[in-house]
Tab-separated table of N, CA, C and O in Angstrom:
chain	number	residue	atom	x	y	z
A	280	GLN	N	125.861	212.589	224.719
A	280	GLN	CA	126.904	212.387	223.709
A	280	GLN	C	127.289	213.459	222.680
A	280	GLN	O	126.068	213.740	221.923
A	281	VAL	N	128.082	214.016	222.865
A	281	VAL	CA	128.326	215.193	221.765
A	281	VAL	C	128.747	214.359	220.277
A	281	VAL	O	129.596	213.583	220.072
A	282	GLN	N	127.920	214.996	219.161
A	282	GLN	CA	128.012	214.627	217.823
A	282	GLN	C	128.093	215.795	217.308
A	282	GLN	O	127.225	216.749	217.253
A	283	LEU	N	128.794	216.109	216.350
A	283	LEU	CA	129.215	217.188	215.181
A	283	LEU	C	128.827	215.886	213.880
A	283	LEU	O	130.146	215.515	213.740
A	284	VAL	N	127.882	215.868	213.197
A	284	VAL	CA	127.787	214.997	212.026
A	284	VAL	C	127.759	216.113	210.505
A	284	VAL	O	126.739	216.731	210.565
A	285	GLU	N	128.702	215.710	210.008
A	285	GLU	CA	128.621	216.543	208.527
A	285	GLU	C	128.081	215.469	207.523
A	285	GLU	O	128.298	214.777	207.209
A	286	SER	N	127.774	216.425	206.534
A	286	SER	CA	126.952	215.756	205.350
A	286	SER	C	127.368	216.701	204.075
A	286	SER	O	127.303	218.216	204.275
A	287	GLY	N	127.133	216.473	202.811
A	287	GLY	CA	126.646	216.958	201.715
A	287	GLY	C	127.999	217.194	200.887
A	287	GLY	O	127.980	217.579	199.749
A	288	GLY	N	128.920	216.696	201.140
A	288	GLY	CA	129.942	216.995	200.519
A	288	GLY	C	130.004	215.935	199.119
A	288	GLY	O	128.951	214.992	198.803
A	289	GLY	N	131.013	215.832	198.132
A	289	GLY	CA	130.758	215.396	197.064
A	289	GLY	C	131.570	215.539	195.754
A	289	GLY	O	132.716	216.390	196.377
A	290	LEU	N	131.435	215.007	194.579
A	290	LEU	CA	132.447	215.505	193.404
A	290	LEU	C	131.555	216.611	192.555
A	290	LEU	O	130.413	216.452	192.375
A	291	VAL	N	132.255	217.689	192.339
A	291	VAL	CA	131.682	218.676	191.343
A	291	VAL	C	132.249	219.332	190.344
A	291	VAL	O	133.650	219.090	190.898
A	292	GLN	N	131.879	219.703	189.228
A	292	GLN	CA	132.707	220.152	188.461
A	292	GLN	C	133.056	221.830	188.510
A	292	GLN	O	132.418	222.565	189.462
A	293	ALA	N	134.353	222.185	188.545
A	293	ALA	CA	134.642	223.693	188.663
A	293	ALA	C	133.423	224.685	188.312
A	293	ALA	O	132.790	224.438	187.138
A	294	GLY	N	133.112	225.681	189.121
A	294	GLY	CA	131.798	226.401	189.032
A	294	GLY	C	130.978	225.838	189.246
A	294	GLY	O	129.656	227.021	189.243
A	295	GLY	N	130.984	224.824	190.017
A	295	GLY	CA	129.495	224.267	190.448
A	295	GLY	C	129.288	224.519	191.922
A	295	GLY	O	130.159	225.712	192.566
A	296	SER	N	128.312	224.205	192.489
A	296	SER	CA	127.927	224.855	193.732
A	296	SER	C	127.675	223.286	194.741
A	296	SER	O	127.440	222.335	194.269
A	297	LEU	N	127.773	223.392	196.030
A	297	LEU	CA	127.522	222.426	197.301
A	297	LEU	C	127.126	223.225	198.521
A	297	LEU	O	127.486	224.123	198.679
A	298	ARG	N	126.442	222.325	199.002
A	298	ARG	CA	125.715	222.984	200.210
A	298	ARG	C	126.320	221.756	201.361
A	298	ARG	O	125.773	220.902	201.688
A	299	LEU	N	127.307	222.177	202.382
A	299	LEU	CA	127.424	221.166	203.389
A	299	LEU	C	126.635	221.554	204.451
A	299	LEU	O	126.190	222.987	204.881
A	300	SER	N	126.341	220.394	205.184
A	300	SER	CA	125.607	220.593	206.457
A	300	SER	C	125.943	220.177	207.747
A	300	SER	O	126.910	219.051	207.729
A	301	CYS	N	125.834	220.381	208.719
A	301	CYS	CA	126.567	219.805	210.274
A	301	CYS	C	125.695	219.864	211.285
A	301	CYS	O	124.821	220.906	211.679
A	302	ALA	N	125.036	218.644	211.659
A	302	ALA	CA	124.353	218.579	212.688
A	302	ALA	C	125.074	218.722	214.213
A	302	ALA	O	125.588	217.466	214.312
A	303	ALA	N	124.900	219.381	215.256
A	303	ALA	CA	125.418	219.199	216.265
A	303	ALA	C	124.895	219.040	217.598
A	303	ALA	O	123.903	219.869	217.710
A	304	SER	N	125.111	218.209	218.444
A	304	SER	CA	124.066	217.587	219.292
A	304	SER	C	125.251	217.620	220.919
A	304	SER	O	126.037	216.888	220.558
A	305	GLY	N	124.251	217.117	221.657
A	305	GLY	CA	125.116	216.595	222.740
A	305	GLY	C	125.728	217.922	223.948
A	305	GLY	O	126.032	217.477	225.163
A	306	ARG	N	125.310	218.834	223.412
A	306	ARG	CA	125.932	219.911	224.189
A	306	ARG	C	125.131	221.368	223.804
A	306	ARG	O	124.350	221.175	223.131
A	307	THR	N	124.702	222.520	224.592
A	307	THR	CA	124.414	223.539	224.181
A	307	THR	C	124.621	224.162	223.128
A	307	THR	O	125.405	225.230	223.453
A	308	PHE	N	125.056	223.663	222.034
A	308	PHE	CA	125.642	224.475	220.896
A	308	PHE	C	125.144	225.491	220.261
A	308	PHE	O	125.945	226.388	219.670
A	309	SER	N	123.740	226.211	220.759
A	309	SER	CA	123.436	227.278	220.594
A	309	SER	C	124.286	228.307	221.100
A	309	SER	O	124.154	229.492	220.824
A	310	ALA	N	125.115	228.057	222.178
A	310	ALA	CA	125.643	229.067	223.158
A	310	ALA	C	127.268	229.096	222.510
A	310	ALA	O	128.072	229.617	222.640
A	311	TYR	N	127.495	228.119	221.495
A	311	TYR	CA	128.921	228.066	221.052
A	311	TYR	C	129.052	228.885	219.394
A	311	TYR	O	128.006	228.707	218.896
A	312	ASP	N	130.525	229.463	219.545
A	312	ASP	CA	130.367	229.697	218.106
A	312	ASP	C	131.087	228.577	217.163
A	312	ASP	O	131.468	227.715	217.616
A	313	MET	N	130.668	228.650	215.635
A	313	MET	CA	130.926	227.601	215.055
A	313	MET	C	131.607	227.850	213.928
A	313	MET	O	131.453	228.934	213.201
A	314	ALA	N	132.236	227.004	213.332
A	314	ALA	CA	132.927	227.043	211.928
A	314	ALA	C	133.415	225.954	210.960
A	314	ALA	O	133.086	224.866	211.595
A	315	TRP	N	133.660	226.350	210.127
A	315	TRP	CA	133.968	225.151	208.891
A	315	TRP	C	135.327	225.621	208.506
A	315	TRP	O	136.134	226.450	208.635
A	316	PHE	N	136.388	224.470	208.668
A	316	PHE	CA	137.956	224.490	208.166
A	316	PHE	C	137.990	223.492	207.346
A	316	PHE	O	136.984	222.518	206.859
A	317	ARG	N	138.750	223.293	206.482
A	317	ARG	CA	139.352	222.411	205.797
A	317	ARG	C	140.492	221.690	205.891
A	317	ARG	O	141.753	222.615	206.006
A	318	GLN	N	140.995	220.651	205.020
A	318	GLN	CA	142.333	220.292	205.174
A	318	GLN	C	142.396	219.243	203.509
A	318	GLN	O	141.776	218.248	203.417
A	319	ALA	N	143.381	219.723	202.961
A	319	ALA	CA	143.878	219.193	201.766
A	319	ALA	C	145.016	218.427	201.868
A	319	ALA	O	145.672	218.467	202.850
A	320	PRO	N	145.170	217.212	201.212
A	320	PRO	CA	146.102	216.520	201.086
A	320	PRO	C	147.767	217.041	201.203
A	320	PRO	O	148.113	217.703	200.482
A	321	GLY	N	148.321	216.720	202.484
A	321	GLY	CA	149.521	217.406	202.444
A	321	GLY	C	149.638	218.788	203.300
A	321	GLY	O	151.021	219.705	203.327
A	322	LYS	N	148.440	219.446	203.768
A	322	LYS	CA	148.546	220.715	204.086
A	322	LYS	C	147.950	220.584	205.432
A	322	LYS	O	147.310	219.653	205.751
A	323	GLU	N	147.816	221.731	206.008
A	323	GLU	CA	147.571	221.893	207.447
A	323	GLU	C	146.163	222.404	207.265
A	323	GLU	O	145.459	223.034	206.201
A	324	ARG	N	145.180	222.442	208.255
A	324	ARG	CA	144.119	222.548	208.358
A	324	ARG	C	143.851	223.884	208.626
A	324	ARG	O	144.412	224.837	209.367
A	325	GLU	N	142.954	224.487	207.508
A	325	GLU	CA	142.743	225.705	207.390
A	325	GLU	C	141.132	226.333	207.685
A	325	GLU	O	140.530	225.689	207.449
A	326	PHE	N	141.464	227.546	208.146
A	326	PHE	CA	139.960	228.044	208.707
A	326	PHE	C	139.205	228.707	207.304
A	326	PHE	O	140.138	228.991	206.456
A	327	VAL	N	138.099	228.255	207.286
A	327	VAL	CA	137.308	228.622	206.175
A	327	VAL	C	136.282	229.526	206.403
A	327	VAL	O	136.311	231.107	205.786
A	328	ALA	N	135.585	229.352	207.307
A	328	ALA	CA	134.339	230.262	207.862
A	328	ALA	C	133.856	230.189	209.338
A	328	ALA	O	133.954	228.895	209.813
A	329	ALA	N	133.279	230.747	209.470
A	329	ALA	CA	132.953	231.044	211.293
A	329	ALA	C	131.958	231.922	211.347
A	329	ALA	O	131.688	233.096	210.681
A	330	ILE	N	131.034	231.515	212.346
A	330	ILE	CA	129.754	232.252	212.367
A	330	ILE	C	129.387	232.474	214.342
A	330	ILE	O	129.852	231.497	214.875
A	331	THR	N	129.203	233.298	214.702
A	331	THR	CA	129.137	233.568	216.218
A	331	THR	C	127.670	232.805	216.561
A	331	THR	O	126.770	232.566	215.818
A	332	TRP	N	127.869	232.724	218.063
A	332	TRP	CA	126.637	231.772	218.603
A	332	TRP	C	125.377	232.409	218.235
A	332	TRP	O	124.260	231.579	217.819
A	333	SER	N	124.804	233.572	218.178
A	333	SER	CA	124.118	234.056	217.753
A	333	SER	C	123.545	234.331	216.252
A	333	SER	O	122.313	234.317	215.593
A	334	GLY	N	124.550	233.757	215.277
A	334	GLY	CA	124.401	234.312	214.153
A	334	GLY	C	124.625	235.471	213.706
A	334	GLY	O	124.562	236.022	212.281
A	335	GLY	N	125.075	236.382	214.377
A	335	GLY	CA	125.022	237.996	213.975
A	335	GLY	C	126.350	238.397	213.770
A	335	GLY	O	126.383	239.206	212.761
A	336	ASN	N	127.030	237.368	213.694
A	336	ASN	CA	128.526	237.986	212.735
A	336	ASN	C	129.179	236.820	212.271
A	336	ASN	O	129.139	235.567	212.802
A	337	THR	N	129.610	236.965	211.240
A	337	THR	CA	129.988	235.809	209.977
A	337	THR	C	131.755	236.352	209.538
A	337	THR	O	131.958	237.499	209.593
A	338	TYR	N	132.716	235.541	209.337
A	338	TYR	CA	133.658	235.580	209.075
A	338	TYR	C	134.596	234.541	208.205
A	338	TYR	O	133.874	233.304	208.234
A	339	TYR	N	135.309	235.306	207.131
A	339	TYR	CA	135.444	234.306	206.045
A	339	TYR	C	137.167	234.393	205.649
A	339	TYR	O	137.597	235.475	205.881
A	340	ALA	N	137.786	233.354	205.302
A	340	ALA	CA	139.037	233.053	204.749
A	340	ALA	C	138.721	233.977	203.271
A	340	ALA	O	138.047	234.019	202.431
A	341	ASP	N	140.064	234.960	203.131
A	341	ASP	CA	139.915	235.979	201.650
A	341	ASP	C	140.010	234.957	200.594
A	341	ASP	O	139.197	235.022	199.802
A	342	SER	N	140.145	233.738	200.845
A	342	SER	CA	140.263	232.749	199.531
A	342	SER	C	138.922	232.352	199.242
A	342	SER	O	138.587	231.792	198.031
A	343	VAL	N	137.910	232.332	200.525
A	343	VAL	CA	136.449	232.225	199.852
A	343	VAL	C	135.378	232.984	200.115
A	343	VAL	O	134.213	233.003	199.361
A	344	LYS	N	135.906	234.179	200.517
A	344	LYS	CA	134.964	235.289	200.306
A	344	LYS	C	134.233	235.735	199.221
A	344	LYS	O	134.805	235.830	198.134
A	345	GLY	N	133.001	235.952	199.303
A	345	GLY	CA	132.029	236.219	197.963
A	345	GLY	C	131.475	235.189	197.617
A	345	GLY	O	130.740	234.952	196.424
A	346	ARG	N	132.198	233.653	197.784
A	346	ARG	CA	131.905	232.868	196.953
A	346	ARG	C	131.316	231.548	198.113
A	346	ARG	O	130.182	230.774	197.630
A	347	PHE	N	131.625	231.757	199.470
A	347	PHE	CA	130.962	230.763	200.365
A	347	PHE	C	130.295	231.720	201.094
A	347	PHE	O	130.352	232.536	201.859
A	348	THR	N	128.951	231.267	201.926
A	348	THR	CA	128.134	231.590	203.089
A	348	THR	C	128.005	230.763	203.976
A	348	THR	O	127.282	229.370	203.669
A	349	ILE	N	128.491	231.009	205.381
A	349	ILE	CA	128.151	230.261	206.449
A	349	ILE	C	126.809	230.580	207.350
A	349	ILE	O	126.534	232.144	207.181
A	350	SER	N	126.063	229.924	207.477
A	350	SER	CA	124.691	229.991	208.220
A	350	SER	C	124.473	229.052	209.355
A	350	SER	O	125.160	227.834	209.583
A	351	ARG	N	123.350	229.475	210.286
A	351	ARG	CA	123.254	228.266	211.029
A	351	ARG	C	121.770	228.127	211.725
A	351	ARG	O	121.065	229.631	211.406
A	352	ASP	N	121.380	226.895	212.422
A	352	ASP	CA	119.990	227.324	212.941
A	352	ASP	C	120.144	226.600	214.008
A	352	ASP	O	120.468	225.543	214.241
A	353	ASN	N	119.931	227.675	214.942
A	353	ASN	CA	119.884	226.878	216.362
A	353	ASN	C	118.457	226.353	216.945
A	353	ASN	O	117.868	227.093	217.719
A	354	ALA	N	118.401	225.298	216.594
A	354	ALA	CA	116.918	224.577	216.959
A	354	ALA	C	117.338	224.193	218.378
A	354	ALA	O	118.289	224.075	218.821
A	355	LYS	N	116.276	223.602	218.717
A	355	LYS	CA	116.062	223.278	220.613
A	355	LYS	C	117.233	222.548	220.853
A	355	LYS	O	117.829	222.682	221.500
A	356	ASN	N	117.117	221.276	220.022
A	356	ASN	CA	118.377	220.069	220.637
A	356	ASN	C	119.434	219.783	219.997
A	356	ASN	O	120.718	219.191	219.978
A	357	THR	N	119.342	220.495	218.778
A	357	THR	CA	120.216	220.107	217.633
A	357	THR	C	120.572	221.313	216.890
A	357	THR	O	119.547	222.132	216.353
A	358	VAL	N	121.938	221.790	216.788
A	358	VAL	CA	122.284	222.906	216.095
A	358	VAL	C	122.519	222.554	214.948
A	358	VAL	O	123.472	221.635	214.507
A	359	TYR	N	122.312	223.312	213.413
A	359	TYR	CA	122.458	222.950	212.221
A	359	TYR	C	123.383	224.317	211.629
A	359	TYR	O	122.945	225.282	211.770
A	360	LEU	N	124.512	223.606	211.233
A	360	LEU	CA	125.415	224.666	210.633
A	360	LEU	C	125.285	224.069	209.074
A	360	LEU	O	125.821	222.989	208.501
A	361	TYR	N	125.526	225.186	208.076
A	361	TYR	CA	125.499	224.781	206.744
A	361	TYR	C	126.892	225.755	206.297
A	361	TYR	O	127.344	226.712	206.820
A	362	LEU	N	127.416	225.370	205.113
A	362	LEU	CA	128.225	226.253	204.327
A	362	LEU	C	127.586	225.956	202.808
A	362	LEU	O	127.881	225.209	202.187
A	363	GLN	N	127.276	227.072	202.125
A	363	GLN	CA	126.842	227.175	200.545
A	363	GLN	C	128.088	227.583	200.013
A	363	GLN	O	128.750	228.874	200.290
A	364	MET	N	128.550	226.655	199.495
A	364	MET	CA	129.647	226.881	198.305
A	364	MET	C	129.206	227.158	196.936
A	364	MET	O	128.631	226.238	196.475
A	365	ASN	N	129.746	228.123	196.642
A	365	ASN	CA	129.127	228.450	195.149
A	365	ASN	C	130.832	228.806	194.372
A	365	ASN	O	131.247	229.530	194.857
A	366	SER	N	130.371	228.678	192.780
A	366	SER	CA	131.661	229.265	192.282
A	366	SER	C	133.251	228.119	192.454
A	366	SER	O	134.001	228.579	192.962
A	367	LEU	N	132.844	226.846	192.889
A	367	LEU	CA	133.804	226.083	193.332
A	367	LEU	C	134.973	225.827	192.558
A	367	LEU	O	134.888	226.164	190.920
A	368	LYS	N	136.522	225.888	192.933
A	368	LYS	CA	137.454	225.966	192.188
A	368	LYS	C	138.414	224.502	192.658
A	368	LYS	O	138.117	224.055	193.580
A	369	PRO	N	139.107	224.102	191.864
A	369	PRO	CA	139.606	222.936	192.301
A	369	PRO	C	140.554	222.969	193.371
A	369	PRO	O	140.935	221.917	193.893
A	370	GLU	N	141.079	224.048	193.733
A	370	GLU	CA	141.880	224.232	194.759
A	370	GLU	C	141.123	224.305	196.046
A	370	GLU	O	141.363	224.467	197.336
A	371	ASP	N	139.553	224.083	195.861
A	371	ASP	CA	139.139	223.959	196.935
A	371	ASP	C	138.703	222.719	197.787
A	371	ASP	O	138.003	222.334	198.718
A	372	THR	N	139.203	221.811	196.974
A	372	THR	CA	139.276	220.369	197.274
A	372	THR	C	139.760	219.763	198.444
A	372	THR	O	141.052	220.388	198.762
A	373	ALA	N	138.947	219.395	199.324
A	373	ALA	CA	139.505	219.076	200.576
A	373	ALA	C	138.750	218.483	201.619
A	373	ALA	O	137.406	218.018	201.155
A	374	VAL	N	138.939	217.874	202.668
A	374	VAL	CA	137.569	217.341	203.409
A	374	VAL	C	137.389	218.538	204.610
A	374	VAL	O	138.362	219.294	204.907
A	375	TYR	N	136.165	218.898	204.804
A	375	TYR	CA	135.673	219.942	205.109
A	375	TYR	C	135.057	219.529	206.836
A	375	TYR	O	134.674	218.388	206.566
A	376	TYR	N	135.447	220.056	207.659
A	376	TYR	CA	135.220	219.944	209.281
A	376	TYR	C	134.449	221.123	209.652
A	376	TYR	O	134.660	222.394	209.126
A	377	CYS	N	133.334	220.628	210.482
A	377	CYS	CA	132.572	221.530	211.041
A	377	CYS	C	133.138	221.589	212.518
A	377	CYS	O	133.614	220.351	213.414
A	378	ALA	N	133.159	222.716	213.218
A	378	ALA	CA	133.911	222.621	214.598
A	378	ALA	C	132.964	223.686	215.572
A	378	ALA	O	132.432	224.646	214.958
A	379	ALA	N	133.220	223.524	216.939
A	379	ALA	CA	132.233	224.689	217.552
A	379	ALA	C	133.698	224.943	218.980
A	379	ALA	O	134.452	223.849	219.439
A	380	LYS	N	133.180	226.300	219.262
A	380	LYS	CA	134.152	226.845	220.416
A	380	LYS	C	133.125	227.291	221.474
A	380	LYS	O	132.034	227.880	220.851
A	381	ASP	N	133.960	227.881	222.546
A	381	ASP	CA	133.353	228.697	223.606
A	381	ASP	C	133.003	230.110	222.724
A	381	ASP	O	134.289	230.755	222.093
A	382	SER	N	132.224	230.815	223.004
A	382	SER	CA	132.463	232.314	222.348
A	382	SER	C	133.105	233.233	222.990
A	382	SER	O	133.632	233.291	224.127
A	383	GLY	N	133.817	233.827	221.981
A	383	GLY	CA	134.990	234.898	222.683
A	383	GLY	C	136.396	234.639	222.236
A	383	GLY	O	137.221	235.548	222.171
A	384	SER	N	136.712	233.245	222.476
A	384	SER	CA	137.987	233.441	222.028
A	384	SER	C	138.055	233.479	220.132
A	384	SER	O	137.327	233.681	219.397
A	385	TYR	N	139.377	233.616	219.602
A	385	TYR	CA	139.648	233.707	218.676
A	385	TYR	C	139.387	233.244	217.280
A	385	TYR	O	139.527	231.775	217.849
A	386	TYR	N	138.495	233.165	216.782
A	386	TYR	CA	137.701	232.288	215.742
A	386	TYR	C	138.435	231.876	214.745
A	386	TYR	O	138.308	230.831	214.163
A	387	ARG	N	139.870	232.449	214.104
A	387	ARG	CA	140.675	231.654	212.960
A	387	ARG	C	141.329	230.376	213.519
A	387	ARG	O	141.811	229.785	212.609
A	388	SER	N	141.467	230.342	214.708
A	388	SER	CA	142.745	229.262	215.182
A	388	SER	C	141.802	227.969	215.425
A	388	SER	O	140.932	227.915	216.331
A	389	ARG	N	142.259	226.910	214.955
A	389	ARG	CA	141.661	225.523	215.080
A	389	ARG	C	141.990	225.376	216.734
A	389	ARG	O	141.314	224.479	217.026
A	390	TYR	N	143.013	225.893	217.038
A	390	TYR	CA	143.347	225.217	218.528
A	390	TYR	C	142.240	225.533	219.519
A	390	TYR	O	142.154	225.097	220.630
A	391	ASN	N	141.287	227.082	219.282
A	391	ASN	CA	140.187	227.305	219.990
A	391	ASN	C	139.063	226.238	220.138
A	391	ASN	O	138.442	226.367	220.843
A	392	TYR	N	138.903	225.559	219.082
A	392	TYR	CA	137.656	224.699	218.849
A	392	TYR	C	138.159	223.285	219.370
A	392	TYR	O	139.007	222.674	219.344
A	393	ALA	N	136.679	223.101	220.479
A	393	ALA	CA	136.949	221.631	221.589
A	393	ALA	C	136.357	220.774	220.911
A	393	ALA	O	136.563	219.506	221.009
A	394	TYR	N	135.355	220.755	219.812
A	394	TYR	CA	134.633	219.784	219.338
A	394	TYR	C	134.696	220.265	217.842
A	394	TYR	O	134.760	220.927	217.233
A	395	TRP	N	134.596	218.608	217.102
A	395	TRP	CA	135.088	218.757	215.814
A	395	TRP	C	134.111	217.618	215.279
A	395	TRP	O	133.860	216.397	216.176
A	396	GLY	N	133.629	217.690	213.933
A	396	GLY	CA	132.969	216.478	213.137
A	396	GLY	C	134.420	215.560	212.481
A	396	GLY	O	135.392	215.681	212.635
A	397	GLN	N	133.568	214.668	211.887
A	397	GLN	CA	134.660	213.335	210.882
A	397	GLN	C	135.027	214.051	209.925
A	397	GLN	O	135.966	213.305	209.251
A	398	GLY	N	134.457	215.320	209.291
A	398	GLY	CA	134.844	215.664	207.947
A	398	GLY	C	134.020	214.924	206.757
A	398	GLY	O	133.382	214.165	206.905
A	399	THR	N	133.866	215.673	205.837
A	399	THR	CA	133.224	215.187	204.446
A	399	THR	C	134.147	215.808	203.404
A	399	THR	O	134.636	217.041	203.433
A	400	GLN	N	134.340	214.764	202.307
A	400	GLN	CA	135.182	215.283	201.295
A	400	GLN	C	134.758	215.910	200.049
A	400	GLN	O	133.579	215.557	200.198
A	401	VAL	N	135.192	217.057	200.002
A	401	VAL	CA	134.450	217.998	198.600
A	401	VAL	C	135.788	217.951	197.650
A	401	VAL	O	137.344	217.941	197.807
A	402	THR	N	135.369	217.212	196.510
A	402	THR	CA	136.365	217.344	195.172
A	402	THR	C	135.829	218.315	194.283
A	402	THR	O	134.765	217.865	193.559
A	403	VAL	N	136.492	219.058	193.829
A	403	VAL	CA	136.266	219.750	192.667
A	403	VAL	C	137.236	219.474	191.633
A	403	VAL	O	138.584	219.621	191.611
A	404	SER	N	136.533	219.012	190.294
A	404	SER	CA	137.356	218.406	189.319
A	404	SER	C	137.470	220.068	187.901
A	404	SER	O	136.323	220.805	188.100
A	405	SER	N	138.505	219.917	187.320
A	405	SER	CA	138.750	221.161	186.672
A	405	SER	C	138.122	220.870	185.216
A	405	SER	O	137.623	219.621	184.626
């Protein structure tokens, strides 16, 4: 059974930090590229950050570059994906989703990701 389970969301003041986690199991996710997307109310789901299957390459949306860091731990049966979020802003408020895709396809397009978590809410107060 494929499962991607996010955790770590919550309410934080502007300028604060949060660390999101995603536990992925049920597939050989160590061979999948993974990413974080987010969706604010009334907006499209947007790309935040991605990491290749080996962890060798990372990509960020311009809006989070320098503030967020994506990382992963390819453990034996469960892959852990992380998003360290620093210097948070009210515009970072959204539901954050982890996702996984086959390696090689374009990392910014949500349509290339076959597996998704249920999301975790991040709220940044001003």
